Tab-separated table of C-alpha atoms in Angstrom:
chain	number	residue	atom	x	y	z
S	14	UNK	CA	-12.244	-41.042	1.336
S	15	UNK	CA	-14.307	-41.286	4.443
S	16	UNK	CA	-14.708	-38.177	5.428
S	17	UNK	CA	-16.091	-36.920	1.709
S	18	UNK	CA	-20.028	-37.991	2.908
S	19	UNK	CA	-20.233	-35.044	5.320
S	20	UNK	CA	-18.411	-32.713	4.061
S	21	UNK	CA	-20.132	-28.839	3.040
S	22	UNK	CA	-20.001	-28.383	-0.466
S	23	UNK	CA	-23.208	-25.990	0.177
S	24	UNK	CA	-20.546	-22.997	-0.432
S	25	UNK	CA	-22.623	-21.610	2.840
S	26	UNK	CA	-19.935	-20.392	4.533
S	27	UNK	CA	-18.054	-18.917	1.981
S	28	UNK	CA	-17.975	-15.234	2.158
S	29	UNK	CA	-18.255	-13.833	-1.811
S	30	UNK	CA	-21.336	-15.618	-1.520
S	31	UNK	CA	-22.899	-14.720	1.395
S	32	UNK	CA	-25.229	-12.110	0.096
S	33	UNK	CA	-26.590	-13.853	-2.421
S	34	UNK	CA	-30.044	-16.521	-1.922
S	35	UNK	CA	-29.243	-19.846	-1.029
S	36	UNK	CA	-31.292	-21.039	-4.337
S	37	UNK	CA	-28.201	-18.647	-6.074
S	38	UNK	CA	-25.583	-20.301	-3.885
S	39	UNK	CA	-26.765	-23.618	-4.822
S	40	UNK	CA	-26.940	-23.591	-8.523
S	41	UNK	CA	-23.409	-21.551	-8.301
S	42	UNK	CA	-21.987	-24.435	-6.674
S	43	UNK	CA	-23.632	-27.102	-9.391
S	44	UNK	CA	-21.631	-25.272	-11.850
S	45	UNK	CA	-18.476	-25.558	-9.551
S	46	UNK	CA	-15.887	-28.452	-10.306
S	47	UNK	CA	-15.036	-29.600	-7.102
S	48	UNK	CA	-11.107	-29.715	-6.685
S	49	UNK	CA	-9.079	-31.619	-3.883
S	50	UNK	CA	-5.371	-30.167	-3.416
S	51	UNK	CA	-2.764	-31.672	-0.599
S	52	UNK	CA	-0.154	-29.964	1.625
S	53	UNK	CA	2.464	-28.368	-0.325
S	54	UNK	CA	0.832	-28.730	-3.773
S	55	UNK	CA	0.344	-25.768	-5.843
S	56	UNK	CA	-3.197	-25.056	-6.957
S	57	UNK	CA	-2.030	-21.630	-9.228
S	58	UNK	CA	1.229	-21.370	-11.201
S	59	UNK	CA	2.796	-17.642	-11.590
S	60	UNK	CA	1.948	-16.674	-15.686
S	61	UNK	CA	-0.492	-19.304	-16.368
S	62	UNK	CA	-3.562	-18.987	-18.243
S	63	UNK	CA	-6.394	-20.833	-16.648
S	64	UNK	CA	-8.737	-18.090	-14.970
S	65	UNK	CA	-10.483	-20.123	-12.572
S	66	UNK	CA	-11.601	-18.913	-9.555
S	67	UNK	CA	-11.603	-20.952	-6.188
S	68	UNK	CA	-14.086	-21.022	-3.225
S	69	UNK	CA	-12.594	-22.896	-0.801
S	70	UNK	CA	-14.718	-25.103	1.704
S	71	UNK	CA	-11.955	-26.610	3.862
S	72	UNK	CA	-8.233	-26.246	4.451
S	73	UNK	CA	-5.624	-22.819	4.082
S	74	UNK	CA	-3.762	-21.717	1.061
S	75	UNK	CA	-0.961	-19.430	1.031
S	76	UNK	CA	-0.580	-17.184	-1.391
S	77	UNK	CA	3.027	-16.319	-2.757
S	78	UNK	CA	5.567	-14.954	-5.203
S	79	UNK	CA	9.050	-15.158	-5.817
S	80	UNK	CA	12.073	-12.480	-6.688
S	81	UNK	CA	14.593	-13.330	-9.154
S	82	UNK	CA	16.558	-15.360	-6.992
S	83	UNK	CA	14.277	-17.324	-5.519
S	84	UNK	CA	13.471	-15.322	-2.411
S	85	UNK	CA	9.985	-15.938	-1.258
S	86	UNK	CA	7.546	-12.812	-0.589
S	87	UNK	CA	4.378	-14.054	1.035
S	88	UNK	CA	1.040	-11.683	0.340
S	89	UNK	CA	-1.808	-13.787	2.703
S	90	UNK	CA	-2.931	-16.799	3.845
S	91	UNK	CA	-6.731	-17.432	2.883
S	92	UNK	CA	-9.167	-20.065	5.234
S	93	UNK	CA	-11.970	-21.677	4.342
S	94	UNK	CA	-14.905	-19.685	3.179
S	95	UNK	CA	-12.116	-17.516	1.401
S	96	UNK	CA	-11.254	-17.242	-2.468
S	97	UNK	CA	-8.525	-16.768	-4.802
S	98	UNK	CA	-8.349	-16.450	-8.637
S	99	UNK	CA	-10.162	-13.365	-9.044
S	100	UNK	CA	-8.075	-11.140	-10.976
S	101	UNK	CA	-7.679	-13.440	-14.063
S	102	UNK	CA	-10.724	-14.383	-13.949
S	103	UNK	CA	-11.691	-10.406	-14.407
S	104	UNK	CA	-9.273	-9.405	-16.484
S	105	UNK	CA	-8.381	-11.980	-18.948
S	106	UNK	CA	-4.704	-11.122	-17.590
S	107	UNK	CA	-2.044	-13.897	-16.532
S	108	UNK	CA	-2.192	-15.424	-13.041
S	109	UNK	CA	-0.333	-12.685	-10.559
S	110	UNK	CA	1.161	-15.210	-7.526
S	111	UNK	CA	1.573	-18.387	-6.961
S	112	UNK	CA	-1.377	-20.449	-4.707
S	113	UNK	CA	-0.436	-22.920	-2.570
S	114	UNK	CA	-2.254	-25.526	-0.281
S	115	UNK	CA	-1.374	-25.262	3.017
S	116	UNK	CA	-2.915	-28.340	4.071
S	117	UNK	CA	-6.173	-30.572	2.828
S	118	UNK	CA	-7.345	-28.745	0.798
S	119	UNK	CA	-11.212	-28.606	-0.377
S	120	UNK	CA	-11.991	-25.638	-3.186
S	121	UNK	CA	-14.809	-25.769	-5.869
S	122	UNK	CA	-13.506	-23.536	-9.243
S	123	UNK	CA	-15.704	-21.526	-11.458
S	124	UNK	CA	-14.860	-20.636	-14.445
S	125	UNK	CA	-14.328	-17.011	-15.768
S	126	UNK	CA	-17.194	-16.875	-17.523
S	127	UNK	CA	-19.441	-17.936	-15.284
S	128	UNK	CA	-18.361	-15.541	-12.615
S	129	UNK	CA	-18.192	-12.851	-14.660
S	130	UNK	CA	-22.431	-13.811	-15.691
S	131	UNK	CA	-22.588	-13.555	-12.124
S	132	UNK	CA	-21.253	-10.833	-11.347
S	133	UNK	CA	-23.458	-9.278	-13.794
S	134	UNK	CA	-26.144	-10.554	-13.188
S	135	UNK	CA	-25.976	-10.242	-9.279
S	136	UNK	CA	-25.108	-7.100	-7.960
S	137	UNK	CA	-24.950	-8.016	-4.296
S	138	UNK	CA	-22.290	-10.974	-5.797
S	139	UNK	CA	-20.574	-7.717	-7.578
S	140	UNK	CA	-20.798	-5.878	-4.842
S	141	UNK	CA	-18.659	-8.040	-2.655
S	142	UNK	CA	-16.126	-9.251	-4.925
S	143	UNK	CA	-15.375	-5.138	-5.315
S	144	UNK	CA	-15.706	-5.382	-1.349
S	145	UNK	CA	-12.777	-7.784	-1.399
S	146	UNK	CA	-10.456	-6.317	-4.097
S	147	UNK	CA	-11.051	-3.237	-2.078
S	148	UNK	CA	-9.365	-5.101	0.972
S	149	UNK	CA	-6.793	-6.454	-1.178
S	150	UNK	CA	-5.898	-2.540	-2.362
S	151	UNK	CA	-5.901	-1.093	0.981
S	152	UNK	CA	-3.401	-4.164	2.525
S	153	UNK	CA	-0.890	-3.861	-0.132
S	154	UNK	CA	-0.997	-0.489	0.384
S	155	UNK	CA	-0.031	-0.694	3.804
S	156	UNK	CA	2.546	-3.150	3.215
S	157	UNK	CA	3.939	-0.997	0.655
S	158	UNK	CA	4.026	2.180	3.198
S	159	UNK	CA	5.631	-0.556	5.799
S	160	UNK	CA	8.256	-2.180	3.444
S	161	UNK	CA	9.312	1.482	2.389
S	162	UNK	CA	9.269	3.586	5.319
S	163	UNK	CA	9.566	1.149	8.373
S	164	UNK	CA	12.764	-0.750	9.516
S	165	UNK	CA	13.047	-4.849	9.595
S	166	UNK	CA	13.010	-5.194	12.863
S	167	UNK	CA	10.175	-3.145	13.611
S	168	UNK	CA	8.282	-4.767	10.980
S	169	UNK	CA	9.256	-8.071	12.729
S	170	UNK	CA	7.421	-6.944	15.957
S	171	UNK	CA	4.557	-5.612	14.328
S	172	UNK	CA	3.826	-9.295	12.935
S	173	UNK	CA	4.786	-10.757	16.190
S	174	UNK	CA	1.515	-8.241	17.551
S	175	UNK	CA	-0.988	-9.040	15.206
S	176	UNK	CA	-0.772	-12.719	15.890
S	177	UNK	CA	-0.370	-12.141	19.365
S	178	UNK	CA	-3.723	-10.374	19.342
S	179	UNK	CA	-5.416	-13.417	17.813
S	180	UNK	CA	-4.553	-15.528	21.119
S	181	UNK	CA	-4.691	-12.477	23.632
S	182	UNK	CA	-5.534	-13.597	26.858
S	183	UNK	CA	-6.882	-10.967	30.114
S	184	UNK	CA	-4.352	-11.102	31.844
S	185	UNK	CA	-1.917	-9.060	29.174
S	186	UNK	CA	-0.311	-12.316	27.861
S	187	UNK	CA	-0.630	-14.013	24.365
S	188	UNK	CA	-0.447	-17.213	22.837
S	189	UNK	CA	0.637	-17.566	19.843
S	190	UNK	CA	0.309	-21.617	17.906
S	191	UNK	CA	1.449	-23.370	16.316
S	192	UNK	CA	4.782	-21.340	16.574
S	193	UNK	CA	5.358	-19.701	13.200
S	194	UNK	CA	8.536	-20.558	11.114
S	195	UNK	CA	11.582	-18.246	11.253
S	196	UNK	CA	10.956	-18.035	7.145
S	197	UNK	CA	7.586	-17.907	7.036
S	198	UNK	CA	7.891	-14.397	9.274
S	199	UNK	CA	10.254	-13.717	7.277
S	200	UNK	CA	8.673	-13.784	3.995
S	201	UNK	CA	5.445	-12.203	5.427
S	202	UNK	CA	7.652	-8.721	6.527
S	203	UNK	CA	9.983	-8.967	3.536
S	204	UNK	CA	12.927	-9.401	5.263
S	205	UNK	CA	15.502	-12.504	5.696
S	206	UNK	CA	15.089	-15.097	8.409
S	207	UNK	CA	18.689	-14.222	9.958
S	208	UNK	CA	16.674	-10.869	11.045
S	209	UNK	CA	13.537	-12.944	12.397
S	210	UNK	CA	15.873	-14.845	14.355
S	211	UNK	CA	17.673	-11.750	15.846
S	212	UNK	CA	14.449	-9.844	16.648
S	213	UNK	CA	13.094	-12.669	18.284
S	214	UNK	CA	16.727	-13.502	20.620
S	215	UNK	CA	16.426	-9.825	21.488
S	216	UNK	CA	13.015	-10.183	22.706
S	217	UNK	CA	13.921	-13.725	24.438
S	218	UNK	CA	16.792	-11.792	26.164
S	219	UNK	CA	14.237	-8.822	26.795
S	220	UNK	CA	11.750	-11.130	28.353
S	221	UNK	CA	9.137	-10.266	26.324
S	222	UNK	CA	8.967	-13.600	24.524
S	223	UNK	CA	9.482	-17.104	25.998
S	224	UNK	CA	9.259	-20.704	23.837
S	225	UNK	CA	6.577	-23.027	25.186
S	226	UNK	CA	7.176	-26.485	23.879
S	227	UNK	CA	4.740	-25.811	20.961
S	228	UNK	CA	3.566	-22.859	21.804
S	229	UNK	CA	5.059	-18.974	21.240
S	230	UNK	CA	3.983	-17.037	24.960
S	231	UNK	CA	4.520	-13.572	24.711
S	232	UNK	CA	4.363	-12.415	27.993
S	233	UNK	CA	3.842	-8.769	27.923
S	234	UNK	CA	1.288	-7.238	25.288
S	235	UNK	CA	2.065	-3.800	26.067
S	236	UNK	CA	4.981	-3.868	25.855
S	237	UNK	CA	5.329	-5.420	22.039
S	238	UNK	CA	2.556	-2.645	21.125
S	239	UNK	CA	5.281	0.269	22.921
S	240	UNK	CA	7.992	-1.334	20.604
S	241	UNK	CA	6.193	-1.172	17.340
S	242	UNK	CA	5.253	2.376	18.392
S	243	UNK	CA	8.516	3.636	18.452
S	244	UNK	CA	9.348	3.402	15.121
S	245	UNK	CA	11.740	4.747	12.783
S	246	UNK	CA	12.288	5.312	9.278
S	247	UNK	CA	13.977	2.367	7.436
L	38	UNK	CA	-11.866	31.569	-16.139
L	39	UNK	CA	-11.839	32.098	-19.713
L	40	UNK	CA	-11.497	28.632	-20.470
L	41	UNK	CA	-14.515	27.105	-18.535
L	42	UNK	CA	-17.092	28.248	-21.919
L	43	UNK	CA	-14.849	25.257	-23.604
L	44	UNK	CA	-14.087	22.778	-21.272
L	45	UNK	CA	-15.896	19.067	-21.752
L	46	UNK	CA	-17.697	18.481	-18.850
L	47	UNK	CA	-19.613	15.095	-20.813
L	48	UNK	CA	-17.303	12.845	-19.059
L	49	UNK	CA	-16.756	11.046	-22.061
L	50	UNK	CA	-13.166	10.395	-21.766
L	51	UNK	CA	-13.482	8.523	-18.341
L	52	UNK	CA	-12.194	5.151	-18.399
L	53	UNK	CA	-14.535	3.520	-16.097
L	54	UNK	CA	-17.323	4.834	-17.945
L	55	UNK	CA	-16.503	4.375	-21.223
L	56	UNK	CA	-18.875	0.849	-21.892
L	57	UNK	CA	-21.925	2.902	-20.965
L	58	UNK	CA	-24.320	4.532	-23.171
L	59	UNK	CA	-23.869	8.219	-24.037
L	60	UNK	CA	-27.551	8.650	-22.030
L	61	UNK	CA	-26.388	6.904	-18.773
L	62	UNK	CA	-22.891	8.515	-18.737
L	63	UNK	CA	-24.788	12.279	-19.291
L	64	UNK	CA	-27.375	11.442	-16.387
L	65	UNK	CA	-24.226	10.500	-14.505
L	66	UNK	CA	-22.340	13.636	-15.365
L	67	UNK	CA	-25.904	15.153	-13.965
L	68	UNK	CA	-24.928	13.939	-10.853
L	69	UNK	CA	-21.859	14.989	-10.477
L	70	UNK	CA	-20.721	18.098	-8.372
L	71	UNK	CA	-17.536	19.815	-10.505
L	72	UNK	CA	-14.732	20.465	-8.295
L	73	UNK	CA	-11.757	22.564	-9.208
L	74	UNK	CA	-7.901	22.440	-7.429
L	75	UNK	CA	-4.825	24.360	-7.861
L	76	UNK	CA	-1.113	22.638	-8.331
L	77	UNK	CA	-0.547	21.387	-5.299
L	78	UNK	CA	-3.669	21.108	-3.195
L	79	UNK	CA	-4.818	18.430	-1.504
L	80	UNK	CA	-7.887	16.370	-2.666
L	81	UNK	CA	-8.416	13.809	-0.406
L	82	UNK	CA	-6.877	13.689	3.335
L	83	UNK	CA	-5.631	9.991	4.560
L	84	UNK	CA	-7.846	8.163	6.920
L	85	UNK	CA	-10.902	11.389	6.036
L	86	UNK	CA	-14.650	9.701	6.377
L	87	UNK	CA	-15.811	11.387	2.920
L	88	UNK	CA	-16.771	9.080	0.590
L	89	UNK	CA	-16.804	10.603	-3.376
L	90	UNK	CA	-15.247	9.039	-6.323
L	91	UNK	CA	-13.858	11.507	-8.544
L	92	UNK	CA	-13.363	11.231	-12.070
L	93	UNK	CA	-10.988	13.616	-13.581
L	94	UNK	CA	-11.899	15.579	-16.487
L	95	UNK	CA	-8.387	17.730	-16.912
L	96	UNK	CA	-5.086	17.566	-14.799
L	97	UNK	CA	-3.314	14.990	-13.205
L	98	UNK	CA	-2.867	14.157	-9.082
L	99	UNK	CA	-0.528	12.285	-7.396
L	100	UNK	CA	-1.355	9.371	-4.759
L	101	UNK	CA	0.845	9.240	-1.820
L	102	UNK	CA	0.952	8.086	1.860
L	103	UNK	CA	3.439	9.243	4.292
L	104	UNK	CA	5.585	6.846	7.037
L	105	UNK	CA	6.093	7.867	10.928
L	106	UNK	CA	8.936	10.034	10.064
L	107	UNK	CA	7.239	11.909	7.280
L	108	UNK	CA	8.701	9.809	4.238
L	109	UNK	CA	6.886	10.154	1.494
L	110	UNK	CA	5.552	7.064	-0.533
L	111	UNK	CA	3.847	7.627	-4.046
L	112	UNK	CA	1.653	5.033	-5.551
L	113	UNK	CA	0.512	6.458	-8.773
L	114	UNK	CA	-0.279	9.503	-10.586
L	115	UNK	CA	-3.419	9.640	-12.341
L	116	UNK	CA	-4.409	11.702	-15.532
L	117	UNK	CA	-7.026	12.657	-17.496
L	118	UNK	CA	-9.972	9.960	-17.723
L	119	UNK	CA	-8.612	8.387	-14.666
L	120	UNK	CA	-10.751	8.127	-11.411
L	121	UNK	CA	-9.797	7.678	-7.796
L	122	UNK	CA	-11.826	7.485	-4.135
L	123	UNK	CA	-13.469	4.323	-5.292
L	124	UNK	CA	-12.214	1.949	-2.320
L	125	UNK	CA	-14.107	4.261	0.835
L	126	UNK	CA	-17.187	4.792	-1.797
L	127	UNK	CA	-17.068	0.748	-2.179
L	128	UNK	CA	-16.409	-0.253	1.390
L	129	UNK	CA	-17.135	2.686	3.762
L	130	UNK	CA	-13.711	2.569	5.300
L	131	UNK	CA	-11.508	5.662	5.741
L	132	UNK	CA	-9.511	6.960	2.906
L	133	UNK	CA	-6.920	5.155	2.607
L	134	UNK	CA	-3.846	7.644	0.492
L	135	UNK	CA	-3.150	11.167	0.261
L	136	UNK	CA	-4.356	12.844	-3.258
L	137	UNK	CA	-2.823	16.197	-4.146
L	138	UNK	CA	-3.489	18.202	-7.546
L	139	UNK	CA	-0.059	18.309	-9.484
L	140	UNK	CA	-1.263	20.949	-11.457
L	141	UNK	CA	-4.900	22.798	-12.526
L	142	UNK	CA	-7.279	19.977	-11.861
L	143	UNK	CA	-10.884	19.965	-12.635
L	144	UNK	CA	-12.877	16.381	-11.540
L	145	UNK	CA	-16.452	15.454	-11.063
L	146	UNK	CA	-16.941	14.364	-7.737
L	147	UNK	CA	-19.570	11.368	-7.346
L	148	UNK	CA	-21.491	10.662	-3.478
L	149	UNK	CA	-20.902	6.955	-2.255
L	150	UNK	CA	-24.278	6.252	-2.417
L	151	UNK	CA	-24.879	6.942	-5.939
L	152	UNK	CA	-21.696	5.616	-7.412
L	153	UNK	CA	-22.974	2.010	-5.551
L	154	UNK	CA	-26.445	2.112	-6.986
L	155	UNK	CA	-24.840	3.161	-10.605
L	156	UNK	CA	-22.784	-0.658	-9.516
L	157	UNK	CA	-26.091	-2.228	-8.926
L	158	UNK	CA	-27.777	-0.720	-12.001
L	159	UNK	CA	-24.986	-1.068	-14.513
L	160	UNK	CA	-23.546	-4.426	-14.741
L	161	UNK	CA	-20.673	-2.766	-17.255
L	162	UNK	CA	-19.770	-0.613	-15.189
L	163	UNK	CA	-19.479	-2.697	-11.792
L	164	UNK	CA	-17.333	-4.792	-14.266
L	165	UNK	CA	-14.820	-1.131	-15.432
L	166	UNK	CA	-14.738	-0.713	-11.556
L	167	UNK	CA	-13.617	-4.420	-11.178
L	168	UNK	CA	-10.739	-4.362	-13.913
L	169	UNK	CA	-9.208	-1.047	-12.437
L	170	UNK	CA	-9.406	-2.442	-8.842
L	171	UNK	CA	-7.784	-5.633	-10.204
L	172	UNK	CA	-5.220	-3.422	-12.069
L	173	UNK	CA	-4.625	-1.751	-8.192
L	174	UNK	CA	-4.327	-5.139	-6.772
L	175	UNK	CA	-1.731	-6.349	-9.716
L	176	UNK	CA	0.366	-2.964	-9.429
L	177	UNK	CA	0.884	-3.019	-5.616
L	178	UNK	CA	1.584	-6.803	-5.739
L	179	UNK	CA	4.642	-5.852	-8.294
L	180	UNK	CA	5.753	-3.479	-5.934
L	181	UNK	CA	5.673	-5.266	-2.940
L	182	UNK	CA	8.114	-8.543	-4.898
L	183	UNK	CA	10.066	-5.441	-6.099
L	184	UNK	CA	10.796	-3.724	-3.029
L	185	UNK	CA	11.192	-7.009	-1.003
L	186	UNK	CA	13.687	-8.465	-3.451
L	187	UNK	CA	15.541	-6.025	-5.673
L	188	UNK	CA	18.212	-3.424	-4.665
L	189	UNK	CA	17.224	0.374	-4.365
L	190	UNK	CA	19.804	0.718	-7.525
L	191	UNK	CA	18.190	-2.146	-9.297
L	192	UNK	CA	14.547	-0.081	-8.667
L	193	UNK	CA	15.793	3.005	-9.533
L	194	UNK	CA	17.136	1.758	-12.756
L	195	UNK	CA	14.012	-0.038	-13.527
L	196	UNK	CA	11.944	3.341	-12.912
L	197	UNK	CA	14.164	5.189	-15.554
L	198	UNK	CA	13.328	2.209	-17.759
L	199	UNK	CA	9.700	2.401	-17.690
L	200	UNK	CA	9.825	6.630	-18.300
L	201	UNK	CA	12.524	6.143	-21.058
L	202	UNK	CA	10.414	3.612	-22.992
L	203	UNK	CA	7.467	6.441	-22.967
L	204	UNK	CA	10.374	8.690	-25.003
L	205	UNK	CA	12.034	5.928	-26.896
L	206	UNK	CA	13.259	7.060	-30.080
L	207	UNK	CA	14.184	4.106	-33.351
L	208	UNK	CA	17.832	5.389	-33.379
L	209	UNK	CA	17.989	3.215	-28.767
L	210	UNK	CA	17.789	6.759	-27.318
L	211	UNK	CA	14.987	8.034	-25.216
L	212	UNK	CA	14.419	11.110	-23.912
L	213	UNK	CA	12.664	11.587	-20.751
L	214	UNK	CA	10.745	15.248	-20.172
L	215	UNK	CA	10.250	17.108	-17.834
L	216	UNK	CA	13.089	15.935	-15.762
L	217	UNK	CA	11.896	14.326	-13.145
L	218	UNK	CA	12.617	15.143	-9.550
L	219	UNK	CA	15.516	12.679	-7.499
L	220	UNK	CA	12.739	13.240	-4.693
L	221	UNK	CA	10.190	12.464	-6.641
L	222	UNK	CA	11.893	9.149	-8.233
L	223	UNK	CA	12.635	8.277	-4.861
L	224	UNK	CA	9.252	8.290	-3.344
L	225	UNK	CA	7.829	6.301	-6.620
L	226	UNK	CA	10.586	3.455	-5.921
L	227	UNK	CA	10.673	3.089	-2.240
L	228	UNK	CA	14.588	4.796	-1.495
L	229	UNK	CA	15.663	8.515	-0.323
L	230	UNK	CA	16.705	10.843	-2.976
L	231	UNK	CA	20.780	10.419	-1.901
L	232	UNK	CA	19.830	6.715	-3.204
L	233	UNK	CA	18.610	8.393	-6.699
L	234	UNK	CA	21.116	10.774	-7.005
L	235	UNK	CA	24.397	8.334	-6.828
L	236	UNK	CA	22.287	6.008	-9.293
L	237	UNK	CA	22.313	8.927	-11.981
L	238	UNK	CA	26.129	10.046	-11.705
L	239	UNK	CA	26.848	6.471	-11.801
L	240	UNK	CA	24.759	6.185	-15.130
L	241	UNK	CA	26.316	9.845	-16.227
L	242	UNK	CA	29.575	8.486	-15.683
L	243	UNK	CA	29.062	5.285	-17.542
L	244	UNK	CA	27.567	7.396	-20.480
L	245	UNK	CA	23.927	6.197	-20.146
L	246	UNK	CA	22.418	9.109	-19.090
L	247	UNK	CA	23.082	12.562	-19.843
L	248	UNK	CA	21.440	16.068	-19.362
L	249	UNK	CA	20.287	17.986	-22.251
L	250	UNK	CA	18.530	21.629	-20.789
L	251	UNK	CA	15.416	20.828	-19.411
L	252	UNK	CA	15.593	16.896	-20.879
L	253	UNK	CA	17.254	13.944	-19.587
L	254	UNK	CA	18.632	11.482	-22.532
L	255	UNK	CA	18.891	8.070	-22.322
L	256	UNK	CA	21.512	7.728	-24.794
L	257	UNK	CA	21.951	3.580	-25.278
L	258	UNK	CA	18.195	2.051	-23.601
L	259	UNK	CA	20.093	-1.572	-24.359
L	260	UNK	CA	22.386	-0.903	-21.739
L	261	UNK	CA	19.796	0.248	-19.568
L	262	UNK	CA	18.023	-2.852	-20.243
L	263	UNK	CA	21.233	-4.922	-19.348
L	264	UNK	CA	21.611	-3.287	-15.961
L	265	UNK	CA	17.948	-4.078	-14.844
L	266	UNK	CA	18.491	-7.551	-16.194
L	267	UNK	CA	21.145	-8.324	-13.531
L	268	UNK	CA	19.054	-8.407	-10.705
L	269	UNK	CA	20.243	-9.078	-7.353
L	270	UNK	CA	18.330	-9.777	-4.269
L	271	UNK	CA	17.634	-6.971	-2.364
């Protein structure tokens, strides 16, 4: 591989880390094993036992789970300078989801023990791992209130505004790419893609949303955000 | 109050600070403001800006957050030796639940700023706070691949499951007391009570469940077992 002589594996940008001295960083990241994943391959199986835990430098992972008949629920995507792995890794328990790579994937591991020296031995390093957990908590505590108290569809269009804020443009338009698959949405709200696929018809017809070649426009903000606001219980 | 000459106020039956010396978890206790609440009073307000972890010495409260339309959503209850507040003492965001009292509650009641230096200080201790939060992160992931992929039957039956095996008896009865509320079930499993209700006469009727006084019996726990088994997507 070409591309391997530049590439970061100073764990600089990843954010667990970023408290800590870069003399810490440096001799975390010679205890790393450096790990290369490709798309589709899965870096953590459901139930397993190893309890590393993953920095990653480059690429996305997706982190899943599945019911018992195969229907995919999708917790979070993590970028580089993310991590996964943590909970075994602190509790000795079985691995929780599945991980996934989303693409090329560069991650270094550490193994349990190590991080849990570190984390007592570093209390800034402690500090933001219970920072992140913290996150974790408070998102699946939304989704819980969301999944249990708000309809599909409304669920739909509150996904459809949170990505269109990440490509919100002045004028009150959004761009939203690449355009997100039918499932994928689908997995992420906990609903079927049959009901991604009628939200997002109804919001063609509406005029709210319009296909772009690649691209997902929606062409009125506001009104998305006066959808999701008029909610109902599910 | 009679009772207060008696009560232990040594905080030595508090999970999270169970690994630390008798001497650290006293000068904690020291630090500590006691805090009483009656059955049904609210401890902590959603999205409040105080920031104390409490530890509960006696009682038991009851986490919940409420949708649009007022449903209710419970999380957890949490008894005696259990602790809660620790995600807006860890990250300075807002609090994220409701916590009422359920019945006479006394708790110590720790500031933000001193529960984070006790993390820096105490590397067993930022590690206790680490296993619960992982414990959080574990539970809510279970609920979210629950809700998003089993029926509202298939929850409720799962939920009389996991309070029958707390009675279970050698002869495959179990007897569950108090009886719990169909309101109450409801909010724990993501349905309405109507939901709960036609999931007990069904079980009645099928000679599962019956109701003894104040006690509901699960008379064959097998057949409970079976039902759960045969899971269908929700």
């Amino acid at each position: 591989m070409v591309a391997t002589k530049t590439e970061d594996k100073s764990l600089s940008t990843v954010t667990l880390l970023q408290d800590l001295p870069a003399e810490t960083r440096a001799r975390i990241a010679g205890r790393c094993r450096w790990r290369r994943f490709g798309p589709g391959q899965v870096i953590i199986e459901p139930e397993s036992v190893d309890r590393d835990v993953f920095f990653i430098a480059s690429g996305r992972v997706r982190v899943v789970n599945f019911g018992p008949q195969g229907r995919e629920v999708s917790y979070c995507d993590i970028e580089a300078g993310g991590s996964f792995g943590e909970l075994a890794a602190i509790d000795g328990g079985p691995r929780s989801a599945q991980v996934q790579a989303l693409d090329n994937v560069l991650a270094a591991a550490l193994d349990a023990r190590t991080f849990r020296q570190l984390v007592e031995e570093e209390p800034r390093f402690a500090m933001a791992v219970m920072t992140r957990l913290a996150g974790l908590v408070r998102a699946s505590s939304t989704r819980i209130l969301d999944i249990s108290t708000l309809g599909a569809h409304n669920r739909v269009h509150a996904e459809l505004l949170r990505l269109a804020r990440l490509g919100e443009r002045e004028d009150g338009t959004a761009r939203i790419e690449p355009i997100p698959q039918q499932a994928e949405l689908a997995a992420r709200v906990s609903t079927v893609r049959e009901t991604v696929a009628r939200v997002m018809s109804d919001l063609s017809k509406r005029g709210i949303l319009q296909r772009d070649k690649s691209v997902l426009v929606i062409t009125d903000i506001e009104r998305l955000e006066d959808l999701v606001d008029s909610v109902h219980d599910g």
